[in-house]
XYZ file of C-alpha atoms in Angstrom:
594
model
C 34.848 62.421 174.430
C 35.828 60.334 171.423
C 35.259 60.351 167.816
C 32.758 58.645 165.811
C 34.239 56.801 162.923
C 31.634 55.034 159.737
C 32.331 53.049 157.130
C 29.476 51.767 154.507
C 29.856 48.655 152.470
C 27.786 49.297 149.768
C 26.333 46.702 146.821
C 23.364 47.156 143.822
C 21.267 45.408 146.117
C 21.699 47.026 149.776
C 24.124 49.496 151.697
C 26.095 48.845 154.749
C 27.354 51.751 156.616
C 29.881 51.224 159.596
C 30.421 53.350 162.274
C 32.939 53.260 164.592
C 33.827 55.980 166.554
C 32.543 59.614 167.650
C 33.423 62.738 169.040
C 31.970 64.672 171.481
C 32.592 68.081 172.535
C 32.165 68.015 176.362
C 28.557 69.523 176.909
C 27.637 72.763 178.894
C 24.863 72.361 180.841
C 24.325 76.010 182.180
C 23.830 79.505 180.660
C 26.955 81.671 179.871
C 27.090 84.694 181.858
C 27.524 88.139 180.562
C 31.276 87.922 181.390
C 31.794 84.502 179.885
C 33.356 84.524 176.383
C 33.337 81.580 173.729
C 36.857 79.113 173.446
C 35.343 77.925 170.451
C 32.777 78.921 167.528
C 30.278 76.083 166.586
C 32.496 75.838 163.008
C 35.715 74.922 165.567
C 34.146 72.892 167.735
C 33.054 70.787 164.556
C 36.359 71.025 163.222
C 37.308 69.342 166.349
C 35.243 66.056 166.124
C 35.844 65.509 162.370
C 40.027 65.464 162.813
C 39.552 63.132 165.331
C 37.438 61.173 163.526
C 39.203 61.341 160.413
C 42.622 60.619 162.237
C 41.111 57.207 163.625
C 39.388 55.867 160.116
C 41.216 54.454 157.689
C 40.589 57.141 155.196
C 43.132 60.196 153.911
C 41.898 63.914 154.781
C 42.613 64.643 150.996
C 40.340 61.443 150.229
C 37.090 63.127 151.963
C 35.010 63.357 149.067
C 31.652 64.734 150.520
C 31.343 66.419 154.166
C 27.512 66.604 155.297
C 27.053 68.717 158.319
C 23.549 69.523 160.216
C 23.221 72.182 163.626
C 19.962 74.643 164.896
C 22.471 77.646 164.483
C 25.825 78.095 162.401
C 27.955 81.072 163.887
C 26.927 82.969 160.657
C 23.542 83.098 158.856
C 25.143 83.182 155.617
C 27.128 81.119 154.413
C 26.111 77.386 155.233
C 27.560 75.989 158.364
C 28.892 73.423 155.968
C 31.180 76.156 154.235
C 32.535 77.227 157.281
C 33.395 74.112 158.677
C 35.212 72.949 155.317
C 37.066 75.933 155.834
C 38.215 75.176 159.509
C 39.014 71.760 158.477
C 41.544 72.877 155.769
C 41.074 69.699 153.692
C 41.067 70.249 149.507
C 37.887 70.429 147.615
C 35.030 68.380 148.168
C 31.203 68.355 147.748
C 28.858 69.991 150.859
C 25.737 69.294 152.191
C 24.468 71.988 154.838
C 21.555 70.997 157.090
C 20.184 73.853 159.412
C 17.025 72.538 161.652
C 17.110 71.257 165.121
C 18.011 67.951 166.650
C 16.918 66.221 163.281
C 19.822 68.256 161.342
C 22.635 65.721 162.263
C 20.420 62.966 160.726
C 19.240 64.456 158.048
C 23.726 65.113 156.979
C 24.038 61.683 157.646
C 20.566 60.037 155.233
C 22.241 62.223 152.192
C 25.754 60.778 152.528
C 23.811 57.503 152.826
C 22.239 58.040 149.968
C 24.907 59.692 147.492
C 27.109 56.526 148.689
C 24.385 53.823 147.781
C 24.096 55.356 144.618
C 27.642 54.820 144.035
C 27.774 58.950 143.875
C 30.567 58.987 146.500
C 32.875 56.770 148.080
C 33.001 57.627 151.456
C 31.582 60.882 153.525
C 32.515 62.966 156.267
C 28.996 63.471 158.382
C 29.408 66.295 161.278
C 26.595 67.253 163.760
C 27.262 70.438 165.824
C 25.546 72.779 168.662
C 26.493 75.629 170.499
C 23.603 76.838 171.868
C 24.381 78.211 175.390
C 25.530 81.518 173.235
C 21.956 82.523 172.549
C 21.504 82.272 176.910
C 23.864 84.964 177.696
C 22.468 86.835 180.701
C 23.914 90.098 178.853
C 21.260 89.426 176.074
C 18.101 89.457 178.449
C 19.359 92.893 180.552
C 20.112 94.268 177.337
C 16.069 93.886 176.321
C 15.495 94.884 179.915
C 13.556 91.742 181.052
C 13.516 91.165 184.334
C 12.417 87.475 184.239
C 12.669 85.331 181.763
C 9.357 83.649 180.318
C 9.230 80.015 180.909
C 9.294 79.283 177.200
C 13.160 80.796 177.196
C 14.106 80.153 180.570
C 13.058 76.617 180.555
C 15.686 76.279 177.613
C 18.524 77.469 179.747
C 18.349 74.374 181.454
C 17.683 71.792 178.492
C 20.219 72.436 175.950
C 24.041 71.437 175.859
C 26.748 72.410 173.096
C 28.244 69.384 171.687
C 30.105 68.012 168.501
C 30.341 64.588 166.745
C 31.180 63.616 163.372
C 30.757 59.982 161.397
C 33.292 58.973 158.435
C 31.301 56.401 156.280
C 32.511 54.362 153.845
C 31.361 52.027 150.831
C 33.044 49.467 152.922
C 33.624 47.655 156.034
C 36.788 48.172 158.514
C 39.007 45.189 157.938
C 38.964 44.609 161.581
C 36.680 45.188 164.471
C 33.158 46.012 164.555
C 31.077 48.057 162.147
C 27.646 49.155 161.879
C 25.689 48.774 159.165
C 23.098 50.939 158.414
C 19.683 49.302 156.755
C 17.993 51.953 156.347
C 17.333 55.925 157.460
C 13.296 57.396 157.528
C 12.888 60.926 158.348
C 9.469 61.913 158.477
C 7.961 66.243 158.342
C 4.687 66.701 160.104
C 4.953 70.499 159.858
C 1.697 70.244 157.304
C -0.122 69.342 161.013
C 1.393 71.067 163.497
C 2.644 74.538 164.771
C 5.630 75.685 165.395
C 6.967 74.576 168.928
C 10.626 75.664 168.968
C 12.143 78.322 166.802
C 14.336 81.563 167.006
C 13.538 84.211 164.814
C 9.931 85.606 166.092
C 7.919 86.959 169.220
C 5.718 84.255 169.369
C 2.984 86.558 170.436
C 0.862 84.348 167.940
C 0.596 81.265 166.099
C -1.184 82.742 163.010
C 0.805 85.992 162.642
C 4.343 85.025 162.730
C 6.732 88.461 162.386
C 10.009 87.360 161.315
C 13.113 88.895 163.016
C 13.905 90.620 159.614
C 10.801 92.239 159.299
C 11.776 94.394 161.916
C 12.890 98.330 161.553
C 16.018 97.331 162.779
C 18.155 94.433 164.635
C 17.783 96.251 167.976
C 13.969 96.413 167.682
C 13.781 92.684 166.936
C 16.721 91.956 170.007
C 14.189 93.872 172.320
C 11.073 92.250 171.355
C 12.943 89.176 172.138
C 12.460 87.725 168.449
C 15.771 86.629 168.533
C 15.254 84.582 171.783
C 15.346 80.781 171.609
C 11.757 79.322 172.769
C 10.211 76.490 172.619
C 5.837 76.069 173.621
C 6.380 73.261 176.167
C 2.252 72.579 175.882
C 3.360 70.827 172.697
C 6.015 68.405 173.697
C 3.632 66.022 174.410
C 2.577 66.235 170.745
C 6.389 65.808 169.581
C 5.865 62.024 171.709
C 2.744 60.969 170.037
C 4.212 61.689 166.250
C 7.130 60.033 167.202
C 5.756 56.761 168.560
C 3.140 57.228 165.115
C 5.933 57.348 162.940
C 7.763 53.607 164.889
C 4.325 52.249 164.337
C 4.004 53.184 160.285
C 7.475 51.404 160.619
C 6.529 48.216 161.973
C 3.188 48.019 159.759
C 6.264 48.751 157.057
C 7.757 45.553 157.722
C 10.977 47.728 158.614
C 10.942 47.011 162.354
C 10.066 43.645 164.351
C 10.181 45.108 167.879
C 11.315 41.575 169.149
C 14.741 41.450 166.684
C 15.666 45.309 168.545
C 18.841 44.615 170.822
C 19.583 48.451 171.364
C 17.138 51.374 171.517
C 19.160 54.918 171.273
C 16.265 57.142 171.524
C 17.222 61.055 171.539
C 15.038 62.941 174.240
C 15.512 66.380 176.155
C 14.708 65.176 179.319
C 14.562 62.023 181.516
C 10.981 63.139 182.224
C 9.799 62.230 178.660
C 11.259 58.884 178.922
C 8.057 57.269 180.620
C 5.276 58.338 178.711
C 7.412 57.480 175.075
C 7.954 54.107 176.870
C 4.075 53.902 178.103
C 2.996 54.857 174.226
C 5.057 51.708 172.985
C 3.572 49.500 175.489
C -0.030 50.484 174.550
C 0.680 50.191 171.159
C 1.973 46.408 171.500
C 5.481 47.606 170.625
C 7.020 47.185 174.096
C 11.063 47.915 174.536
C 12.668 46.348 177.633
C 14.441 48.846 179.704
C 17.842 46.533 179.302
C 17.470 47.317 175.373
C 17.376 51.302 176.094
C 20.527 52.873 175.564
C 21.609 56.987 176.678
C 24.071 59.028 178.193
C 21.799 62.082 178.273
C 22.939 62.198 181.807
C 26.716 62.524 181.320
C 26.823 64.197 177.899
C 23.251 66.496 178.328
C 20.773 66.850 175.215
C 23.634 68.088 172.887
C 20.880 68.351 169.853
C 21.834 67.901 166.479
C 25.238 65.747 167.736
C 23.210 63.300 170.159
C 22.905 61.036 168.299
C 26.311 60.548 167.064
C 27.460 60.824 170.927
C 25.375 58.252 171.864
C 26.361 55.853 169.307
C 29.986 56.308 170.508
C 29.537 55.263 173.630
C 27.583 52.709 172.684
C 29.900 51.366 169.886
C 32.804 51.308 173.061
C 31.141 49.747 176.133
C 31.686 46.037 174.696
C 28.514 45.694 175.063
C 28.120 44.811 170.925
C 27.755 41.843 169.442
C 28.395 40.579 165.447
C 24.164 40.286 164.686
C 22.546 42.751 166.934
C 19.951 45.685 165.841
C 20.129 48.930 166.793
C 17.450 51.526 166.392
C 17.766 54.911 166.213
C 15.089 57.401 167.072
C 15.232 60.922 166.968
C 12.476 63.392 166.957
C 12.728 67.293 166.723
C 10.478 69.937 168.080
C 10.805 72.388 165.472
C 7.726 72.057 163.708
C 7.839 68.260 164.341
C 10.042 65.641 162.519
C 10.576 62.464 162.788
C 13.633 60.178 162.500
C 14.417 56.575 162.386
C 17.694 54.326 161.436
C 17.966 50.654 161.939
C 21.885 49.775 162.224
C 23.119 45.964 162.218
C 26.175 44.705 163.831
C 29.145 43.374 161.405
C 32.447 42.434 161.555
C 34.952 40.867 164.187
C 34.550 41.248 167.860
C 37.839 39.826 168.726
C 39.872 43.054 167.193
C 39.137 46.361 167.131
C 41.849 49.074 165.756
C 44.955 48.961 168.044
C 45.891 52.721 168.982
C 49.426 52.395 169.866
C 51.651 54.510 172.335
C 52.944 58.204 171.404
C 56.234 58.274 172.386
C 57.992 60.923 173.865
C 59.171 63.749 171.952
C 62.569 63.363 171.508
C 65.496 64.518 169.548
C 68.408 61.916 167.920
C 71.201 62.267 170.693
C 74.544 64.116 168.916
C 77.858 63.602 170.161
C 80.299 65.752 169.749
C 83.471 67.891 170.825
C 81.687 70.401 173.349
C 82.308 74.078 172.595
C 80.361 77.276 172.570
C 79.840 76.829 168.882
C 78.667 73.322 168.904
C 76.464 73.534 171.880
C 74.484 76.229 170.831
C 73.879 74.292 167.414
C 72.837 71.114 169.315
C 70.651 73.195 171.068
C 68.891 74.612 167.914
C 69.047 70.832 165.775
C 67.477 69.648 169.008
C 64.500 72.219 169.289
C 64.360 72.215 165.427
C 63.530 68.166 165.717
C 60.955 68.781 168.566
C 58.851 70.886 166.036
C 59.383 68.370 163.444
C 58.035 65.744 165.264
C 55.596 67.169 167.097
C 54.109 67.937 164.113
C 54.553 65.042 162.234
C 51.999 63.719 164.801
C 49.514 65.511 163.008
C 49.953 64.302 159.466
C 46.832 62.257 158.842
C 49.425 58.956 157.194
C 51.185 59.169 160.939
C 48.132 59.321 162.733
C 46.860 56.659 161.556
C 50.136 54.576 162.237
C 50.069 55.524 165.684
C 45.830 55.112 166.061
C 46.230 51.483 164.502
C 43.592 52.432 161.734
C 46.337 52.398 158.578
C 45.489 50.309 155.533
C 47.462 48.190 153.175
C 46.589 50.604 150.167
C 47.854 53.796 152.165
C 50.630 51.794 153.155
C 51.296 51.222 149.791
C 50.865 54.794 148.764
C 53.646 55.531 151.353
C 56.337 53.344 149.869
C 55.169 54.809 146.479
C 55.467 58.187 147.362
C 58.728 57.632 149.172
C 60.468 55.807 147.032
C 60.786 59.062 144.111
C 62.541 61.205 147.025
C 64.423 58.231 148.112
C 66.103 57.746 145.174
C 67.157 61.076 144.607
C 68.909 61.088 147.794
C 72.133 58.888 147.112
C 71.699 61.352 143.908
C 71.759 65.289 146.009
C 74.526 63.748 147.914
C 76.965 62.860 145.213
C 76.248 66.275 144.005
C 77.504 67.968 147.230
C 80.210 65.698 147.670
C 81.621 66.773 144.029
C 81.485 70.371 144.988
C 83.181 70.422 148.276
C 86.839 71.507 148.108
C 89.487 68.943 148.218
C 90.751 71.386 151.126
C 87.868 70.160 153.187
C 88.979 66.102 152.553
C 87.354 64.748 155.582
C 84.078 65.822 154.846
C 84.311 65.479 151.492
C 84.272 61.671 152.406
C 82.024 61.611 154.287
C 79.314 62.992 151.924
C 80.746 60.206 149.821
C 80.183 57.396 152.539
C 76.690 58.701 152.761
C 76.386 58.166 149.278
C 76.625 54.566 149.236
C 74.884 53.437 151.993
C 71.814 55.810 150.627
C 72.250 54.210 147.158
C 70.894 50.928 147.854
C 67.783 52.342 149.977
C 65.590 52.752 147.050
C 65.954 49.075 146.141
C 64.833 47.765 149.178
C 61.886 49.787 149.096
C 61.001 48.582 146.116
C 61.426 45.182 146.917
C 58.669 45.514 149.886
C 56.569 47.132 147.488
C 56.525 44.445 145.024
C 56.321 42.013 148.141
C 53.106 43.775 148.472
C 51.686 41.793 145.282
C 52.318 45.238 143.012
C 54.183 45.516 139.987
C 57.705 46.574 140.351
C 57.070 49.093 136.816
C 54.089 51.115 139.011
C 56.843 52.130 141.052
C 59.307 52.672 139.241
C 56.955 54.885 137.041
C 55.420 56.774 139.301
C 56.103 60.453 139.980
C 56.902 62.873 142.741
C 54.102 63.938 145.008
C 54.035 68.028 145.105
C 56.132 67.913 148.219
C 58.733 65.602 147.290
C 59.212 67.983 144.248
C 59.997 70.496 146.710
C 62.114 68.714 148.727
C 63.726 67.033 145.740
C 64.385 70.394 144.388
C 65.694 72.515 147.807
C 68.162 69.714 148.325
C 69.640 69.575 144.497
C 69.797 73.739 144.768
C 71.524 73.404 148.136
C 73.714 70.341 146.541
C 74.655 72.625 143.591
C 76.543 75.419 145.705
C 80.116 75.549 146.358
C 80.815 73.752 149.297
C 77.271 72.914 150.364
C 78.349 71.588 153.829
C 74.759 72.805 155.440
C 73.315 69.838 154.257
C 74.475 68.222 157.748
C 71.317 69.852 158.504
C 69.637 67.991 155.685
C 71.365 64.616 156.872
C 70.394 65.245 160.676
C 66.815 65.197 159.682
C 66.748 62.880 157.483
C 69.067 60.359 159.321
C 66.800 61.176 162.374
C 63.634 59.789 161.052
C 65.601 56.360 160.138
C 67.187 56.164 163.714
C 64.622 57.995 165.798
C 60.997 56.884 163.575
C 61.773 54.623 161.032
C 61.911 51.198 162.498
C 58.879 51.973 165.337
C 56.950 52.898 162.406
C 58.172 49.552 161.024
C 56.737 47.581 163.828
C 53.665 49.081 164.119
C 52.981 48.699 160.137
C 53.468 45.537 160.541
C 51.805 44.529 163.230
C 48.750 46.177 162.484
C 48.505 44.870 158.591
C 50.109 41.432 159.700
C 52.555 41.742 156.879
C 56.147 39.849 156.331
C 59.585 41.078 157.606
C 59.855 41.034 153.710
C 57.385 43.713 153.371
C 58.718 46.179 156.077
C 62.321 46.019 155.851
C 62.604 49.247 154.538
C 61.673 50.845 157.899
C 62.946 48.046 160.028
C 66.263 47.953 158.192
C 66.750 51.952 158.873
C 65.854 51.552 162.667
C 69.405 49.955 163.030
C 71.471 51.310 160.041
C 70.904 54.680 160.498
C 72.718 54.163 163.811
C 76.009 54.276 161.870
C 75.194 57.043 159.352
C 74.494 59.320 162.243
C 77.982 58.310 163.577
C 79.117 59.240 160.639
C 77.094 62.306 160.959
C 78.508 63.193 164.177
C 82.043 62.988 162.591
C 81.320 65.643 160.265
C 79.942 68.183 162.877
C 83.322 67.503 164.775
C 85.422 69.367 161.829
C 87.704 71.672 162.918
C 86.543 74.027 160.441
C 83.280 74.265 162.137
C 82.136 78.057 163.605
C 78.913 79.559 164.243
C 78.503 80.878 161.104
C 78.069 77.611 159.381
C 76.842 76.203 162.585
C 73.733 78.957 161.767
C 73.659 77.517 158.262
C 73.325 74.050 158.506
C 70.375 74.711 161.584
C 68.441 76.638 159.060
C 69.213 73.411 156.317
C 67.782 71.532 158.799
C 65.128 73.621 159.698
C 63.938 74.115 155.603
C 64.374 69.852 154.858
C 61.951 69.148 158.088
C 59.083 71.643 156.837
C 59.500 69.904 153.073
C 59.569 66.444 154.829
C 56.571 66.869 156.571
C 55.236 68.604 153.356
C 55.977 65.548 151.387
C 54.308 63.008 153.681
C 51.338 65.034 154.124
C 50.912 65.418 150.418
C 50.593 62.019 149.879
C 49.075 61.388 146.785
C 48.607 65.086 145.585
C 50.716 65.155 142.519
């Protein structure tokens, strides 16, 4: 499955949220048996959908400013799912909003970001709907309370429920390009005051007036074996759950919010196919008729994955080209809890002609060396080679690269990049002057070519800074600004290395960072550019280092060929090289953070 991406435009006078991609933990459709353990906790599996919906918006992890989650059942009853899935994620502080109910959860996370963004409260949320209820259908949880078959109020369950995971960015703005979805308006409506309780874990159900809580219990076991801590649901009232539901649509249209004949898409949340017909029979009695054409689900393929339906279904929905810049969608989701209500009414925006472009990954591959073949110089191509693989395989994961690759970068990240860059850039030209003054005049060859380095990184910064003011900034922001926390470090590990006698492990040093330029710098180039539409003027920076850096690492390879060279310092400069790719990739994924 994919992930679900949302921006929201928002304004004094109305709010316009964009969605534009989901995620979607594959759904379970069965019971796990006794022997059957969990790959994933609910927290993980939420985890999962947010990266990949963070890594295809346009927005920073460390930019996040509010994540909203709703599920029926966190793996923990203390603390708030919300907690644990901030934790899983990894990203820095933020606010949380923790929603525990049943299918209605996922919208309620989503109608408070809504809210604290149309208020100008945040910026932009992270909204994550989670379920993973086939744990509570073990078979090893029903022999342990010694039933022998299943009521039909538990049983019936096994059968209904999937585990699934999707998660909405949203955002007090459109996407640039492509389409968005603007939300008009959310209405989520209790009717608890009338109604029983129709699904719930937690009691015996023996009675509707005398409700004993699983914690009233002596003891866990006793409430395990009275089967309080089954899931049930009282499938006489799902016909109720319809009616309220269908209510609720009409209050809307007597609202003025919904004209039934402006409705393009209906994505209506339901358990089963067989409650379909009499929702759709309700409408048509009540004047309020919805074309089969309009209806939209993939209960089907992805099962009824609760709380996260809804943000599954709007996925698919947002990717089957069947959208056009104008149409309606409504939203309907009810919950059998104790009986709520939801509604959202979503418009259309934006440009159907361009969506964001994901581009190719590329092989993982390390910058070919050439040099004089020996024991000692094979085994340390060997190690620069495997070093590189890690490097770039997990540069792949900073958030700034994978949105590069995913087509979803924007011009004020990309600015933040050359910003960022430019402070360690210019220190470079500085580090290497350094080491070239403190390696022996015994060692001439190398000596010189720490001091060819030096020149051609001396002019770098300068043509950075001439794409950034190409950018329409001022050249003093720049040239002002100061190091990001992991450009400090690497700043710092290179002068320290720099400062020894005879620092000639920085070929380590120079074989990652030449690497990037010949190996990463000019593709990145090209897709920046393509993706923002900017001037050669703008990019040259990368572009330029996709074909110079083919003679520094020449130069490179010179220096590896001394015939001073022995495993020793062959073990030295791989472990250089090893410490200046974990502070690289610190650096760019600390963009920002100073």
């Amino acid at each position: 499955m994919e992930a679900f991406l949302g921006k929201i435009n928002g304004s004094s006078s109305r709010v316009k949220a964009k969605i534009l991609e989901q995620n979607g933990i594959k759904s379970r459709h069965y019971a796990l048996d006794k022997e059957q353990q969990s790959t994933h906790t609910n927290a993980e599996m939420a985890a999962k959908a947010a990266r990949i919906a963070l890594q295809r918006s346009s927005i920073l992890d460390d930019d996040i400013e509010i994540i909203s989650t709703g599920t029926t059942q966190g793996d923990l009853p203390v603390p708030g799912f919300a907690s644990m899935v901030h934790a899983e994620l990894g990203i820095p502080k933020c606010e949380l909003a923790n929603f525990q109910s049943v299918c209605g959860s996922g919208m309620m996370a989503l109608k408070n970001s809504y809210c604290q963004i149309k208020s100008n409260e945040k910026q932009n949320a992270l909204c994550i709907g989670s379920e993973f209820a086939s744990r509570l259908f073990k078979a090893s949880r029903f022999e342990a309370q010694g039933q022998k078959s299943l009521p039909f109020d538990t049983e019936f369950l096994r059968w209904m429920l999937s585990d699934g995971a999707g998660a909405m960015v949203l955002e007090n703005r459109p996407n640039s390009d492509g389409l968005s979805l603007k939300i008009e308006w959310i209405d989520i409506k209790s009717h608890a005051n009338d109604n029983p309780l129709c699904m719930y874990v937690g009691a015996n159900g023996k009675s509707e007036d005398d409700i004993t809580g699983w914690l009233d219990y002596p003891d866990y076991e006793s409430a395990s074996k009275a089967g309080a801590i089954n899931l049930k649901q009282n499938v006489r009232l799902l016909q109720r759950v319809i009616e309220v539901g269908v209510a609720h649509y009409f209050e809307l249209i007597d609202q003025m919010k919904i004209v039934t004949e402006e409705i393009d898409w209906l994505c209506c949340h339901y358990s089963s196919e067989f409650f379909k017909k009499p929702i759709k029979e309700l409408l048509k009695k009540g004047g309020a008729h919805i074309p089969m054409e309009k209806w939209f689900s993939n209960l089907t393929d992805k099962g009824n994955t609760g709380a996260a339906s809804i943000y599954i279904m709007l996925e698919e929905l947002m990717y089957s080209g069947k959208l056009k810049v104008g149409q309606t969608i409504l939203c309907m989701v009810p919950e059998s809890g104790r009986f709520i209500t939801s509604f959202m009414k979503l418009t259309v925006v934006g440009k159907e002609n361009r969506g964001s472009i994901k581009y190719p990954i590329r092989e993982v591959k390390a910058p070919e060396l050439e040099i004089v073949q020996n024991s000692t110089s094979e085994w340390l191509v060997r190690r620069l080679s495997q070093i590189w693989i890690d490097f770039e395989t997990q540069l792949l994961q900073v958030p700034i690269v994978t949105k590069i690759h995913h087509g979803t970068l924007s011009l004020d990240h990309y600015k933040l990049l050359l910003l960022d860059l430019r402070q360690q850039v210019i220190d470079g030209s500085q580090w290497i002057s350094r080491a070239a003054s403190n390696i022996d005049i015994d060692l001439f060859e190398l000596r010189s070519a720490f001091i060819r380095h030096t020149a051609t990184e001396h002019k770098d910064y300068q043509l950075l800074e001439k794409n950034y003011v190409a950018l329409g900034e001022p050249i003093e922001k720049i040239k002002t600004s100061e190091k990001n926390i992991g450009s400090v470090a690497l700043s710092s590990f290179m002068f320290q290395q720099a400062s020894k006698p005879n620092p000639i492990d920085l070929l380590g040093a120079m074989f990652i960072i030449e690497g990037i330029g010949k190996r990463l710098a000019g593709y990145w180039g090209e897709l920046i550019q393509d993706q923002l539409n900017l001037g050669d003027n703008q990019v040259s920076f990368f572009t330029y280092h996709g074909v110079a850096d083919e003679n520094h690492f020449h130069r490179l390879e010179e220096a590896l060929n001394h015939p001073l060279m022995n495993m020793d310092l062959a073990m030295k400069i791989a472990k250089t090289a090893k410490t200046t790719a974990l502070l690289y990739h610190l650096q760019l994924k600390e963009l920002g953070n100073y």
